[in-house]
Every structure is written in structure tokens, then in C-alpha cells.
XYZ file of C-alpha atoms in Angstrom:
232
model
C 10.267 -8.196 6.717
C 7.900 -10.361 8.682
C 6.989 -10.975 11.810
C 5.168 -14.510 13.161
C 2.590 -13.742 15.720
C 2.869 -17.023 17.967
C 0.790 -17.719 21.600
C 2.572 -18.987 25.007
C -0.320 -21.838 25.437
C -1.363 -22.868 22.040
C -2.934 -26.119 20.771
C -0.751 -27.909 17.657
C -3.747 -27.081 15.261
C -2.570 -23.024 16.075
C 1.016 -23.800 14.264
C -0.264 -24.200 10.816
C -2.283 -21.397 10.826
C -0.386 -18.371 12.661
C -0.983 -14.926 11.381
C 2.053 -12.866 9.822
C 2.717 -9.148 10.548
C 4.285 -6.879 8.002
C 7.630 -4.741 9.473
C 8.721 -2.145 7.438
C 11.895 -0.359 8.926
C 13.365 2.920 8.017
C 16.324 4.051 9.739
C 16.503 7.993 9.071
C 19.705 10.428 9.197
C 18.848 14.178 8.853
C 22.293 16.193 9.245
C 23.246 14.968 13.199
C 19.743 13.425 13.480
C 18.987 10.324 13.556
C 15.736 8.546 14.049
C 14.325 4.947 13.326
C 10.972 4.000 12.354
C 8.966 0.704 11.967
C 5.414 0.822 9.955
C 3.688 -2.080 11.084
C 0.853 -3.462 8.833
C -1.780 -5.893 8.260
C -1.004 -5.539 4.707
C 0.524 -9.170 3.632
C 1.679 -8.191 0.182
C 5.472 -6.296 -0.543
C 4.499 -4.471 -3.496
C 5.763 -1.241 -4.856
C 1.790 0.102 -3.635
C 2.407 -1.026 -0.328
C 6.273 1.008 -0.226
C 4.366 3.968 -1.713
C 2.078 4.467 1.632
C 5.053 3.484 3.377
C 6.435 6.789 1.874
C 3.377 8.407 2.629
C 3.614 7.973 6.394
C 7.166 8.657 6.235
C 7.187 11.609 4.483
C 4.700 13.398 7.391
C 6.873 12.008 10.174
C 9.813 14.227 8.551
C 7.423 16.817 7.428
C 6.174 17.119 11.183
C 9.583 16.679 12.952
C 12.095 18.317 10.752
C 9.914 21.051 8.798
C 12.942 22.574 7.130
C 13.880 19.190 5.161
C 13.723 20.497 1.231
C 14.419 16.599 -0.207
C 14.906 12.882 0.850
C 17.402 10.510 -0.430
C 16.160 6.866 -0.177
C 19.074 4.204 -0.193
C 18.055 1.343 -0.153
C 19.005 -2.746 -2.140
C 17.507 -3.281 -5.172
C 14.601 -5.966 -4.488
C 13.149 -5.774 -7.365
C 9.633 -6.480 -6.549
C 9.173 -3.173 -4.362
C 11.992 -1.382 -4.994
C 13.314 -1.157 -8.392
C 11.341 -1.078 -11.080
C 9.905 0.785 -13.604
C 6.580 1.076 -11.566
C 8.611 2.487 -8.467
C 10.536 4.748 -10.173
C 7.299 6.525 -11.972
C 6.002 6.759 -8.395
C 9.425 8.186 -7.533
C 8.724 10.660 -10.287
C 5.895 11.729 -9.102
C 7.027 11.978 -5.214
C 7.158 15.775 -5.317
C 3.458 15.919 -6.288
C 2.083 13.332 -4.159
C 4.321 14.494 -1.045
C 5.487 17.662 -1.341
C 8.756 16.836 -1.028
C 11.548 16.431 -3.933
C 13.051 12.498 -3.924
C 16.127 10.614 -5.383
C 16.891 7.043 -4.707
C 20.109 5.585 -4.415
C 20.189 1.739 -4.718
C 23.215 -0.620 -2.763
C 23.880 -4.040 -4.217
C 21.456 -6.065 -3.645
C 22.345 -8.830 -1.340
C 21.829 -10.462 1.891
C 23.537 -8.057 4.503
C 22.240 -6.353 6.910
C 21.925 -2.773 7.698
C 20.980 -0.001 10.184
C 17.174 -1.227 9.162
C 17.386 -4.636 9.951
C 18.489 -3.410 13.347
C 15.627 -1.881 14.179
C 13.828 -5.320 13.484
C 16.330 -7.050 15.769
C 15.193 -4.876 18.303
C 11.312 -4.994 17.840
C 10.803 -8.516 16.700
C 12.424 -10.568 20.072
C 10.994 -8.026 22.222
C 7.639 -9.047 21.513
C 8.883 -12.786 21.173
C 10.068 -12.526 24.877
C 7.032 -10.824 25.804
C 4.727 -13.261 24.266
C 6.960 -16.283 25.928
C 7.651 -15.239 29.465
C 4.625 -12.664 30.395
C 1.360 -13.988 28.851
C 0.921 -10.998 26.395
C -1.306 -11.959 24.041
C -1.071 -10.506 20.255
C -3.336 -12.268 17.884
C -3.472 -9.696 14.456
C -0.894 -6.794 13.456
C -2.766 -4.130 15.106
C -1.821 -5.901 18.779
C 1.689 -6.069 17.709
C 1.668 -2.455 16.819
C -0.058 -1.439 20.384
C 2.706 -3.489 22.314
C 5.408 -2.321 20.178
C 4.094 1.588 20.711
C 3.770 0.875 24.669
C 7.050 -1.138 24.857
C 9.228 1.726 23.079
C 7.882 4.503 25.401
C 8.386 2.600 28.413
C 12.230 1.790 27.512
C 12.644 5.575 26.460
C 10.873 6.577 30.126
C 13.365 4.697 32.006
C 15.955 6.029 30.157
C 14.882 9.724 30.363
C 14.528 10.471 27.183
C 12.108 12.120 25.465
C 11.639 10.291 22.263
C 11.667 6.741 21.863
C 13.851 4.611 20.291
C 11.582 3.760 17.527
C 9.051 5.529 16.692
C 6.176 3.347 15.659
C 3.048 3.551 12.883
C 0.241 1.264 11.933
C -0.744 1.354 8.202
C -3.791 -0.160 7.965
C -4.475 -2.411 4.823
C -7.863 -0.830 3.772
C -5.681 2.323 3.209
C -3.640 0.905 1.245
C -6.209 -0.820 -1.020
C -7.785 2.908 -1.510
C -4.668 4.114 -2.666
C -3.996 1.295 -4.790
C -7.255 1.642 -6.144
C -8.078 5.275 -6.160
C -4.723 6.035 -8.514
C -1.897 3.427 -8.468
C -3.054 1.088 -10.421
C -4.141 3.155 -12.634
C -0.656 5.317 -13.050
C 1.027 1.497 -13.280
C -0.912 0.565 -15.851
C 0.447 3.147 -18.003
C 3.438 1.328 -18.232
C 1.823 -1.039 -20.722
C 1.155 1.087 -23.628
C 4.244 2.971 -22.746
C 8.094 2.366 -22.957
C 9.878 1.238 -19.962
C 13.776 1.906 -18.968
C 15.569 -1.441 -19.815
C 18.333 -2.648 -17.965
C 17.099 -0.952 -14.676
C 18.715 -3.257 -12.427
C 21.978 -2.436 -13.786
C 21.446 1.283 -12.424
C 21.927 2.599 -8.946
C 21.078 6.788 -8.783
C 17.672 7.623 -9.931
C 16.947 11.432 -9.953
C 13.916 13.199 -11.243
C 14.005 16.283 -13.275
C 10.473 16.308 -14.615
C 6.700 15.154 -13.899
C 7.490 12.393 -16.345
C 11.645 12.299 -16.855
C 13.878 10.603 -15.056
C 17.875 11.030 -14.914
C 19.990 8.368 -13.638
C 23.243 6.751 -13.779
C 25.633 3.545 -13.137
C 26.148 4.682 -9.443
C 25.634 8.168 -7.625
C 29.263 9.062 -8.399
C 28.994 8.581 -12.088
C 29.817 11.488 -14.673
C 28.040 9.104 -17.393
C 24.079 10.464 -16.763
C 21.435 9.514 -18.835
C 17.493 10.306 -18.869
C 14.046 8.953 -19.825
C 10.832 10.281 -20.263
C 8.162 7.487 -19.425
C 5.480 8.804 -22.568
């Protein structure tokens, strides 16, 4: 999702040309556990490279916090530009190498409801409205954003005596992503066009790997029918 950075005081040239903030939300369950995290990013385009770092930063928040968790499930709607596709999936299959962690991806209908993510931009997003509004914070570029959101959350957990916040917070900066992008993404996408691709993908809703280049999966996470593919 994004977020529209907008001034208290601010001339009528400023509204055609206000700057955009990328929110990516995570809300995470491990056994009782729950946390929620927001990657905020400078990083305009939602691309299957920009989920990947997403994953990146994700996967050493759990790594950090909950040491002892073996593999991740991501659930998620299938939005097929950064979700599911054949490009996403051959990152998925390579999850365990790039983060040490084994991955399977479970995919809802895709629609327009709202879920325990979406929540955690409810929360974020009119906080920093009201803010912005009411007590002459200024945030001009996604890095400000970030910094209020960060200073905000601790604040509300403080008052609340608690010891975490309610969100933890992360700032992915575009130039990383571009080096990632660069350095091997587009290079293992590319792939894709002198190889066969899994057709009818958006038909499918469990993706599991089994393999450093096959993938099983199957009509939904309950289904007895499983199939595979090996991306040659």
C-alpha cells in the first residue's frame, strides 16, 4: 500500500506534486506470538524484487526474535504482479538458500477484503495524517515517515508499559533494493525466458518447494491432488 506524504501549510502548486511512501505490512503469528511489522520504503515500484527484500528484512526480524523458527508460511492474495507468479515462486524456491530458512506460500482469493495487514496500515497511516494536521510535524520523503512512525510506536508502547511496540518498524532503502535487483534478480528472472513456466498459476493456492529448482503445489493447501514442476 501507499501512503501520501501531505504538509499542514502548503501552497496549491504542492498538491500535484506530493511524494508517495511505500507501506508494506506483515502481520506475523509464531505459535501464541504475534507481532506486526511495517517496511517502509522509498522504493515506488510493487514488484516481485521489491517483496523479495521485503522477505529479506523479514526473515532476520524472525531469525533475531524467534531463533528456533525451522520454516515460514506466507499467506497472502494472489496479486499477481508481486505475488504470484512464476518469477515469485522461483524466488520462493530458492528462499532456503537466500535466507536460511525453508518457505511455502499459501495464497487466499484474491479480492478486496481486508485483513490483519491492512490493520496495521489503519493504524500507521492516520497517525501520521493527524500528526501532520494538528502538530506541525513535517515529513517530506519516506525516510521522515519511517523516523515518526519508529518514535510514535515506542512512545504508545511506553505509556502502555510494554516492552515491545506495537509495530515494529523498518526502512528499506531503494538503493538496496536496486543492488539486489541488479546483483542477481534479474538475472535469475530472466531465466524464465528460455525456460518453461507453470501455466495456470493463478488457478493454484499451496506452493511448496522440494528442490533448488522443483516446486510442488496444489488447488488449495488441503488438496490430496499434488502436482510438481521443475523450472529447467
Amino acid at each position: 500500500m501507499n501512503y501520501t506524504l501531505v504538509h499542514q501549510h502548503e501552497v496549491q502548486q504542492e498538491f500535484f506534486s506530493q511524494h508517495q511512501v511505500t507501506l508494506f505490512t506483515i502481520h506475523l503469528t509464531i505459535g501464541k506470538e504475534q507481532r506486526n511489522v511495517a517496511i517502509i520504503s522509498d522504493y515506488m515500484e510493487h514488484t516481485t524484487v521489491f517483496v523479495h527484500c521485503a522477505q529479506k528484512v523479514l526473515t532476520q526480524f524472525i531469525k533475531k526474535n524467534f531463533p528456533l523458527v525451522r520454516k515460514i508460511n506466507y499467506v497472502s492474495d494472489g496479486a499477481c504482479a508481486h505475488f504470484k507468479n512464476n518469477v515469485s515462486i522461483l524466488n520462493l524456491i530458492h528462499h532456503k538458500i537466500d535466507f536460511d530458512l525453508d518457505a511455502c506460500w499459501t495464497f487466499t482469493a484474491t479480492e478486496h477484503g481486508k485483513g490483519a495487514g491492512n490493520g496495521i496500515g489503519a493504524i500507521l497511516k492516520p497517525s501520521a495524517r493527524s500528526a501532520t494536521l494538528s502538530t506541525n510535524i513535517l515529513m517530506s520523503n519516506a525516510k521522515d515517515f519511517y523516523e515518526f512512525t519508529q518514535k510514535q510506536q515506542l512512545e504508545t508502547a511506553r505509556r502502555s508499559n510494554k516492552d515491545i511496540p506495537g509495530v515494529h518498524g523498518f526502512f528499506l532503502e531503494s538503493d538496496e533494493i536496486e543492488e539486489a535487483k541488479n546483483s542477481y534478480l534479474k538475472a535469475r528472472s530472466e531465466k524464465l525466458r528460455t525456460t518453461d513456466t507453470l501455466h495456470g498459476i493463478r488457478t493454484k493456492h499451496e506452493f511448496k518447494p522440494i528442490s533448488n529448482s522443483t516446486i510442488q503445489y496444489s488447488l488449495t493447501s488441503r488438496s490430496t491432488h499434488i502436482r510438481t514442476f521443475t523450472f529447467k
